[in-house]
Coordinates of C-alpha atoms in Angstrom, one line a residue:
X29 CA 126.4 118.7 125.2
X30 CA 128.6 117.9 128.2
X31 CA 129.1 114.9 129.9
X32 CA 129.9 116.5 133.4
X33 CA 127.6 117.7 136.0
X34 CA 127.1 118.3 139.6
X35 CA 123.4 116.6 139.6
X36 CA 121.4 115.0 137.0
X37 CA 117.8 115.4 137.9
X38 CA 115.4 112.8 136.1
X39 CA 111.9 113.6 135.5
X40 CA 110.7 117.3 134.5
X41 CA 107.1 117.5 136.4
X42 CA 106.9 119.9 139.0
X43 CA 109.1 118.4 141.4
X44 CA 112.4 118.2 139.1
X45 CA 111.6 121.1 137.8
X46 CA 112.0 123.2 141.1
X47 CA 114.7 120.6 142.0
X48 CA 117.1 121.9 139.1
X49 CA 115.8 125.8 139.5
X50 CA 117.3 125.1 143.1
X51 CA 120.3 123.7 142.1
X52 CA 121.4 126.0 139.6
X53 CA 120.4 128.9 141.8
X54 CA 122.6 127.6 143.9
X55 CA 125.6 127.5 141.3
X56 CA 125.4 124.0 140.6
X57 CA 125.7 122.5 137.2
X58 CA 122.5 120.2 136.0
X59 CA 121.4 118.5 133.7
X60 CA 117.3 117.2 132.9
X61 CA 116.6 113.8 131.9
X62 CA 113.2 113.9 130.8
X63 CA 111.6 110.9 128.7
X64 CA 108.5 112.3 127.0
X65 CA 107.8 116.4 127.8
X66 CA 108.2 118.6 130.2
X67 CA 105.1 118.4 132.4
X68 CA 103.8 115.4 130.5
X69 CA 102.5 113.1 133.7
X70 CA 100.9 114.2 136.8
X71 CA 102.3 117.5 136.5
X72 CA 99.3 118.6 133.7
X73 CA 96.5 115.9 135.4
X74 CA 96.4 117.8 138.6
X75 CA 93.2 119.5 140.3
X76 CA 95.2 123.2 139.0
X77 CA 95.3 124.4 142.5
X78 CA 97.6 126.0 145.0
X79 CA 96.7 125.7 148.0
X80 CA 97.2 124.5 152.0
X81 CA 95.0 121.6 151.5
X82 CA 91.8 122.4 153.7
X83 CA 90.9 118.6 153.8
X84 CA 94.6 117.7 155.6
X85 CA 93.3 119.0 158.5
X86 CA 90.7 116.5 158.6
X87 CA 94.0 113.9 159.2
X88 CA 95.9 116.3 161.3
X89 CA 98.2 117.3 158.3
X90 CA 98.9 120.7 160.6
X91 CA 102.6 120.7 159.2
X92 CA 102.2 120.0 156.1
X93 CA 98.5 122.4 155.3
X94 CA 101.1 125.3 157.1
X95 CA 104.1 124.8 154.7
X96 CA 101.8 125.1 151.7
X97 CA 99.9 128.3 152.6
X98 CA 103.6 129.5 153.1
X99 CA 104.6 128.7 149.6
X100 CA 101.0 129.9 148.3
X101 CA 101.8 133.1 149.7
X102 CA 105.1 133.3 148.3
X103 CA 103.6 131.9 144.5
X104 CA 101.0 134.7 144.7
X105 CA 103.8 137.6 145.0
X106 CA 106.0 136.2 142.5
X107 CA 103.9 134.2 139.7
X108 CA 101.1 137.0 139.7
X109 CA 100.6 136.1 136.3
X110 CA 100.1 132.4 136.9
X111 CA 98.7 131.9 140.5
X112 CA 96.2 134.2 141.7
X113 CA 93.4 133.8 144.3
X114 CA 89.9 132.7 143.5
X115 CA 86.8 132.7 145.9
X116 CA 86.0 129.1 147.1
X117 CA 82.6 128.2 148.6
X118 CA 81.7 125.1 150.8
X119 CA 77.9 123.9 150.5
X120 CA 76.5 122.4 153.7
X121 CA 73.5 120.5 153.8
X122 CA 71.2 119.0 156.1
X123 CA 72.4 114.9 154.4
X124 CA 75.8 116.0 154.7
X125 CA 78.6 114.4 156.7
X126 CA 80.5 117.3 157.8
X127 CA 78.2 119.7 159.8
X128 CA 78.2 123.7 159.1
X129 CA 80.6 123.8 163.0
X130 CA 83.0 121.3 161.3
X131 CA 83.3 123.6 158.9
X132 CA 83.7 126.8 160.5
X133 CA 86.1 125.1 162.8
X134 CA 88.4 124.0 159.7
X135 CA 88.2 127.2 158.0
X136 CA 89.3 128.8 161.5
X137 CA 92.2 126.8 161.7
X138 CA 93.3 127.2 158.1
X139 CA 92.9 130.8 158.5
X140 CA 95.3 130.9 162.0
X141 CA 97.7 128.7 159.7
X142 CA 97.1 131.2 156.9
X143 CA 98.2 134.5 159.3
X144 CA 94.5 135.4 160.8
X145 CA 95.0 139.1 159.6
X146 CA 95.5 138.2 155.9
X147 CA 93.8 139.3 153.4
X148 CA 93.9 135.9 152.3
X149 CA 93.0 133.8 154.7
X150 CA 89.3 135.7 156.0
X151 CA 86.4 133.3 155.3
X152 CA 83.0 134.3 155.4
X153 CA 79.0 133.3 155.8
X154 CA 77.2 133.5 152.6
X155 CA 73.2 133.3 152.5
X156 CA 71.5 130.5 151.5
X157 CA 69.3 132.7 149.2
X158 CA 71.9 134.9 147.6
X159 CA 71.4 133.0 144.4
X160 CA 73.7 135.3 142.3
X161 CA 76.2 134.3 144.6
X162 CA 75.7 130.7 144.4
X163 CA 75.4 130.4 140.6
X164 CA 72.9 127.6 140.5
X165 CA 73.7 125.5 143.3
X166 CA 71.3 122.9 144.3
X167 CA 69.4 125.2 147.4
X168 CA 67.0 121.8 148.9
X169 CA 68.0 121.2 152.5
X170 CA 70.9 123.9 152.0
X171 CA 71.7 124.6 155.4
X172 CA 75.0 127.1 154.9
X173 CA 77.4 127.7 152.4
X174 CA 81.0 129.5 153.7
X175 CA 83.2 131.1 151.3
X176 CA 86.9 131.7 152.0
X177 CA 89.9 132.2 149.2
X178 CA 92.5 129.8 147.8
X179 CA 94.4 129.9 144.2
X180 CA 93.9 128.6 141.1
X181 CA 96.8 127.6 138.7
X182 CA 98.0 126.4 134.7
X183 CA 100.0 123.3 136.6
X184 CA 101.9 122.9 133.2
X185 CA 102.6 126.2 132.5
X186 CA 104.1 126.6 135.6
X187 CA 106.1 123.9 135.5
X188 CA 107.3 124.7 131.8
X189 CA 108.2 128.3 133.4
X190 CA 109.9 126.7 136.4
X191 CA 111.8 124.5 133.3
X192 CA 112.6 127.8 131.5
X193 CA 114.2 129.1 134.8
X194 CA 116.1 126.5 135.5
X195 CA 117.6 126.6 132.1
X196 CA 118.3 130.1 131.8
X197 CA 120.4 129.2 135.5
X198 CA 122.7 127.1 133.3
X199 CA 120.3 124.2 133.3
X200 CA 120.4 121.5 130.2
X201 CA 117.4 119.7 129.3
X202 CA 117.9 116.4 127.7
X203 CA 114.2 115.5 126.1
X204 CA 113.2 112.7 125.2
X205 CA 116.2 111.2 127.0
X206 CA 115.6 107.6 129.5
X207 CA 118.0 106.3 132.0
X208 CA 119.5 103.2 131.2
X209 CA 121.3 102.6 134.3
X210 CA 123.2 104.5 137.0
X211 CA 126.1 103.2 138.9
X212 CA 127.9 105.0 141.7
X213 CA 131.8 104.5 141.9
X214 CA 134.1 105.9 144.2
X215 CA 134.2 109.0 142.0
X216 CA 131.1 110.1 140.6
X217 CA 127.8 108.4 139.5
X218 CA 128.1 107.2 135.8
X219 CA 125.2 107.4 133.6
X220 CA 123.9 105.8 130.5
X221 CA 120.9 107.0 129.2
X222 CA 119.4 107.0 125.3
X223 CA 118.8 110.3 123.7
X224 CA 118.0 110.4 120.0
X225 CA 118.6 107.1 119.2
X226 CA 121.8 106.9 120.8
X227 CA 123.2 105.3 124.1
X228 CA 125.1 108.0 126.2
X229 CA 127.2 108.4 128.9
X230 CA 127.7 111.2 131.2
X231 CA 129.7 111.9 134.8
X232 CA 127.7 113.3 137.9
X233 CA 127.9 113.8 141.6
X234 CA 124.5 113.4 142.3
X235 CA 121.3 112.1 140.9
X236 CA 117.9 113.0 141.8
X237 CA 114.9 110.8 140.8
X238 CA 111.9 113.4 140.3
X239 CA 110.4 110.6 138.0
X240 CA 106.9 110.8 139.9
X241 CA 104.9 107.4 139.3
X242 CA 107.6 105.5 137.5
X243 CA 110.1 106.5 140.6
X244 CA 110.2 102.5 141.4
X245 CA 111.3 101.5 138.0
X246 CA 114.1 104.4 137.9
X247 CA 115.6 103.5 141.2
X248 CA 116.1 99.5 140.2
X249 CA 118.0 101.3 137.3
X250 CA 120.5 102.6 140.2
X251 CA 123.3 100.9 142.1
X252 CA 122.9 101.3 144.9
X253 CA 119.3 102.4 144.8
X254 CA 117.3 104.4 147.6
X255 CA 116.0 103.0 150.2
X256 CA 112.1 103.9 149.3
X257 CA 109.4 102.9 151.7
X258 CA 106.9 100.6 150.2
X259 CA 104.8 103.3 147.6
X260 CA 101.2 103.0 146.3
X261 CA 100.0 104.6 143.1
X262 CA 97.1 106.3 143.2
X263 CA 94.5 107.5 140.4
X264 CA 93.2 110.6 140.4
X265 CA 90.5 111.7 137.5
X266 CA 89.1 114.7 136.3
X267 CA 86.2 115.4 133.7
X268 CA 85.6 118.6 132.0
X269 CA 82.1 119.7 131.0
X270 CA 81.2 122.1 127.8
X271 CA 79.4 125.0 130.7
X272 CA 80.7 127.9 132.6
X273 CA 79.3 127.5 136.1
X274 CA 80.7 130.1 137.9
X275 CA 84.0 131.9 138.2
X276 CA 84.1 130.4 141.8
X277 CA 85.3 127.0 143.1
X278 CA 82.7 124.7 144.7
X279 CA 83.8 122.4 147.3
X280 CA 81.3 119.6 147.4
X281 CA 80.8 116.4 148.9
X282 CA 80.4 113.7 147.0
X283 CA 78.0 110.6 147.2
X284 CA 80.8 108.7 149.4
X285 CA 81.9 111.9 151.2
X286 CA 84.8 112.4 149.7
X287 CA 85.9 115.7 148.3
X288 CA 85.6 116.8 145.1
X289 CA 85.8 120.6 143.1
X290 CA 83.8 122.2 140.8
X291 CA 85.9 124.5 139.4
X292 CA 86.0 127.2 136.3
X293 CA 88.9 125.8 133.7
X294 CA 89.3 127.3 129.9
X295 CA 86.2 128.9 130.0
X296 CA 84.7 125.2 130.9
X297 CA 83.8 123.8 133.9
X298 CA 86.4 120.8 135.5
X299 CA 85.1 118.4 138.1
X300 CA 87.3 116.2 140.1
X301 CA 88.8 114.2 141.6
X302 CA 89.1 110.3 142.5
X303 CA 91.1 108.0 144.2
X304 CA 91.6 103.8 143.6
X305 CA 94.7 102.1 143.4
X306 CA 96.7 101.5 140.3
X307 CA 98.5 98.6 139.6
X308 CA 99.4 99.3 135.8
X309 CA 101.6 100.8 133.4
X310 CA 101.7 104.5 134.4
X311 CA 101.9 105.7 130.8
X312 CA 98.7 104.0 130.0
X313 CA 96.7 105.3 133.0
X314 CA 93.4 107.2 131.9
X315 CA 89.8 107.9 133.3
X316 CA 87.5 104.5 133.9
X317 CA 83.8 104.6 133.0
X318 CA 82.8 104.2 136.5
X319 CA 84.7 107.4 137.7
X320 CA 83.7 109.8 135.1
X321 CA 80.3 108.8 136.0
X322 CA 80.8 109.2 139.4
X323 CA 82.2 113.0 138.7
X324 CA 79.0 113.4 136.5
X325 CA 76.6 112.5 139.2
X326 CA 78.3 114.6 141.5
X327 CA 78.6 117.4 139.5
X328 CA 74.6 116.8 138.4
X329 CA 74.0 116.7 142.4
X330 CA 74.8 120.4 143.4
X331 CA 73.8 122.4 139.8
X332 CA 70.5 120.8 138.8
X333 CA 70.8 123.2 134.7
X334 CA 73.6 120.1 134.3
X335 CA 71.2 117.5 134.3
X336 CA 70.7 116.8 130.7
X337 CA 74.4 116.4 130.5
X338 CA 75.3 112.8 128.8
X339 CA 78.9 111.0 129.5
X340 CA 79.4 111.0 125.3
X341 CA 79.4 114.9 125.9
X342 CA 82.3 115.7 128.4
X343 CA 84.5 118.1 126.9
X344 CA 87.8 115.9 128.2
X345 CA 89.0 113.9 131.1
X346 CA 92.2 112.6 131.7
X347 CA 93.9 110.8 135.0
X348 CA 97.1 111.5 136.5
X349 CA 98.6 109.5 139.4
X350 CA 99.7 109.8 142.8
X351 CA 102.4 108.0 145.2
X352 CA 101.7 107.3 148.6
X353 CA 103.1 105.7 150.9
X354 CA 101.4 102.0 151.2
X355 CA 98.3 101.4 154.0
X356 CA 95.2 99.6 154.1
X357 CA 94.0 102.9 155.2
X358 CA 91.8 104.6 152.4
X359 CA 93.3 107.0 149.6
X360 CA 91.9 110.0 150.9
X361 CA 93.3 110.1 154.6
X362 CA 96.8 109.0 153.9
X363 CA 99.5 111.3 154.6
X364 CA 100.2 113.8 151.9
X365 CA 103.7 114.9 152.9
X366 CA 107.1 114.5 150.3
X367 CA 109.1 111.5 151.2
X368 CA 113.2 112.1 150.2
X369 CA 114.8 109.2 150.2
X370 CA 118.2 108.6 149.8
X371 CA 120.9 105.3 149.6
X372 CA 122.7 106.5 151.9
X373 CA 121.9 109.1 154.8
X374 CA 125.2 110.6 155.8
X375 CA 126.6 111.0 152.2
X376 CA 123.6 110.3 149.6
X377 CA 124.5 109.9 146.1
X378 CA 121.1 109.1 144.6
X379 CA 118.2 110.5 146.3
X380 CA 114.6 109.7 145.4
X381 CA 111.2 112.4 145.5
X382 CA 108.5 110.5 146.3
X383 CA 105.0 111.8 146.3
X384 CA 105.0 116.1 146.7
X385 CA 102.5 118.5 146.2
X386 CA 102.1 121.0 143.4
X387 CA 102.0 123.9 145.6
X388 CA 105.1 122.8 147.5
X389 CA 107.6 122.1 145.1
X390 CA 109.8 124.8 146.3
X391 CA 109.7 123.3 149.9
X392 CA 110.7 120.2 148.4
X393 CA 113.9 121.4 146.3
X394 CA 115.3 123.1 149.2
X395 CA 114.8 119.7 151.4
X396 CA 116.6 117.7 148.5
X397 CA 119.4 120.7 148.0
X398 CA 120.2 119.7 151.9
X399 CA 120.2 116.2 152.0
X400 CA 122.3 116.7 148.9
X401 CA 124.9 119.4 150.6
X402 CA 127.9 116.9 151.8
X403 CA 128.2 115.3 148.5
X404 CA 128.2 118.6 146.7
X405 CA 130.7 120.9 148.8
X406 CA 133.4 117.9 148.5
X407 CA 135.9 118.7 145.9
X408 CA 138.4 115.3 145.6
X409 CA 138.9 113.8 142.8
X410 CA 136.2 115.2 140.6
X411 CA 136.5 117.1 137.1
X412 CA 137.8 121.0 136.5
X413 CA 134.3 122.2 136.7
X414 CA 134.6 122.1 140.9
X415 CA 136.4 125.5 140.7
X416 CA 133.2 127.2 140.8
X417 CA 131.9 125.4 143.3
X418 CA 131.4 126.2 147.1
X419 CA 134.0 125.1 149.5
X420 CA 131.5 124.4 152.6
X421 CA 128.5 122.6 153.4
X422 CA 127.1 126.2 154.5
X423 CA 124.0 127.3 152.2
X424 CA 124.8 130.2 149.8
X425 CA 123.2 133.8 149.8
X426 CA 121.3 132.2 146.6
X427 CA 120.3 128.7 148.5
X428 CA 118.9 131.1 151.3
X429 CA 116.5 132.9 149.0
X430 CA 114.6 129.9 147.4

């Protein structure tokens, strides 16, 4: 194994996954520090979707809902065999909060930020008494349902795949491997991490934190550290129930009007999520009583046949977490958008992913491979291996592709 690298990405979730398949399809040499499994946090907990994120809109997330139905559309040509489209539908009824014009006027604008004449983004009236259509859905005080098209996704197995890519760019993956401590000289950031019992040292340019809720504790470990913005954890759960309901996605409202899907998963039917703060260890985060309850009665709301369903009989449920920024503000409204933060702007030697969606993770590696540009086109003073790297701060043919 070498001891010299460009970048040493740490975390492999989604993020520093397409973090090093940027970097090495750029030319750069990486290395992976990973300290349990590829995909082993928030990267297999997620809702398994790709998607703009209809409810952003809600918070006037224009940028960020139009940046992820770009990257849908581009997941959907190239990862056929793991993101494809699937119908959603959007029950309105006469208790709920967001009336059937809210609705339509949402699904407009996501379709406008979609393309309007793509296949993808048309959305639709369905009758209230089309009940093949509906697949059991609660019809008392249905006013309208609307059905328009988003994809579904295995959020670990494409995160392995984006792993495997990453790798077969030149890529090394150092798992289970934790970071000791990283220090940044005038020549390079040195490195000690532990990897099969041993402590290890290694020589890099750059290093990325992609460590996803335990991105605090990584960057105390660096000197100097990013300058991170004060960060809340967030706990999302999910509960899986032993039916199939549908091979659609419902998109209900729960009893607090906040979002949730009903969604087809392993033949199964997955219900989430939630949001409350988390203040613990993020290793040890997992569903509360009160949440998978919640999810129940939700689910139990819209498809009356579920009714008899106890909490002793969920098939799973499992929690991942989210970071957002800090508020007072409530979970659901806060700003969804990937924070890069750096310890220094002009020339950054340690740079720090915070937050990020799923569907964006491309967006976000070509945001880091920028802010990481000056630091990796200088050449003094640095090991034999910066012969086959590029002379400018200009992006390659390679960069201009991701």
């Amino acid at each position: 194994m070498s001891t010299e690298y460009d970048v040493l990405v740490v975390g492999a979730g989604i993020q520093g996954a397409g973090v090093a398949e940027a970097l090495t399809a750029a030319g750069y040499r990486v290395a992976i520090l990973e300290q349990e499994a590829v995909a082993h946090g928030t990267s297999s907990r997620s809702s398994k979707l790709i998607h703009g994120g209809l409810r952003y809109l809600e918070s006037g997330q224009f940028s960020l809902v139009y940046e992820c139905l770009k990257e849908r559309r581009w997941l959907l040509a190239h990862k056929p065999d793991l993101v494809h489209m699937v119908p959603f539908l959007i029950p309105v009824y006469r208790h709920s909060r967001r009336p059937a014009w809210k609705i339509r006027l949402g699904l407009t604008l996501y379709a406008l930020l979609a393309g309007l004449f793509s296949p993808h983004s048309r959305f639709r009236s369905i009758s209230v008494n089309d009940y093949d259509a509906l697949c059991g859905l609660n019809g008392d005080d249905l006013l309208a349902v609307y059905r328009y098209y988003d994809a579904q996704t295995d959020d670990a197995a494409l995160t392995r795949e984006v792993i495997t890519n990453a790798q077969r760019g030149g890529a090394e993956l150092i798992c289970p491997g934790s970071l000791v401590g990283a220090e940044v000289t005038d020549k390079f950031v040195l490195v000690d991490y532990f990897h099969e019992g041993q402590l290890n040292t290694l020589h890099c340019r750059a290093l990325v934190n992609c460590s996803g809720p335990w991105i605090e504790d990584t960057n105390r470990k660096c000197a100097p550290s990013a300058k991170l913005p004060p960060l809340e954890l967030v706990a999302g759960t999910h509960i899986q129930v032993p039916l199939k309901l549908a091979n659609k996605i419902f998109y209900v409202e729960a009893e607090d009007g906040r979002a949730v899907f009903v969604m087809p998963w392993q033949g199964e039917t997955l219900v989430g999520t939630t949001e409350r703060p988390y203040h613990g260890d993020p290793s040890e985060v997992a569903p509360t009583l009160e949440e998978k309850a919640y999810l129940l009665r939700t689910l139990k709301q819209y498809f009356p046949e579920t009714r008899p369903l106890q909490l002793n009989e969920l098939s799973d449920s499992f929690a991942g977490l989210r970071v957002l920024p800090h508020a007072s503000s409530n979970p659901f409204s806060r700003s969804r958008e990937t924070m890069i933060c750096c310890d220094n702007d002009k020339h950054p030697h340690i740079v720090a992913v915070a937050g990020g969606k799923l569907t964006s993770y491309r967006a976000t590696a070509r945001a880091v491979l920028k802010k990481l540009r000056p630091v990796l086109a200088g050449r003094a003073d640095w090991s034999p291996m910066t012969a086959s790297q590029p002379a400018d701060t200009e992006p390659s043919a390679k960069e201009r592709n991701l």
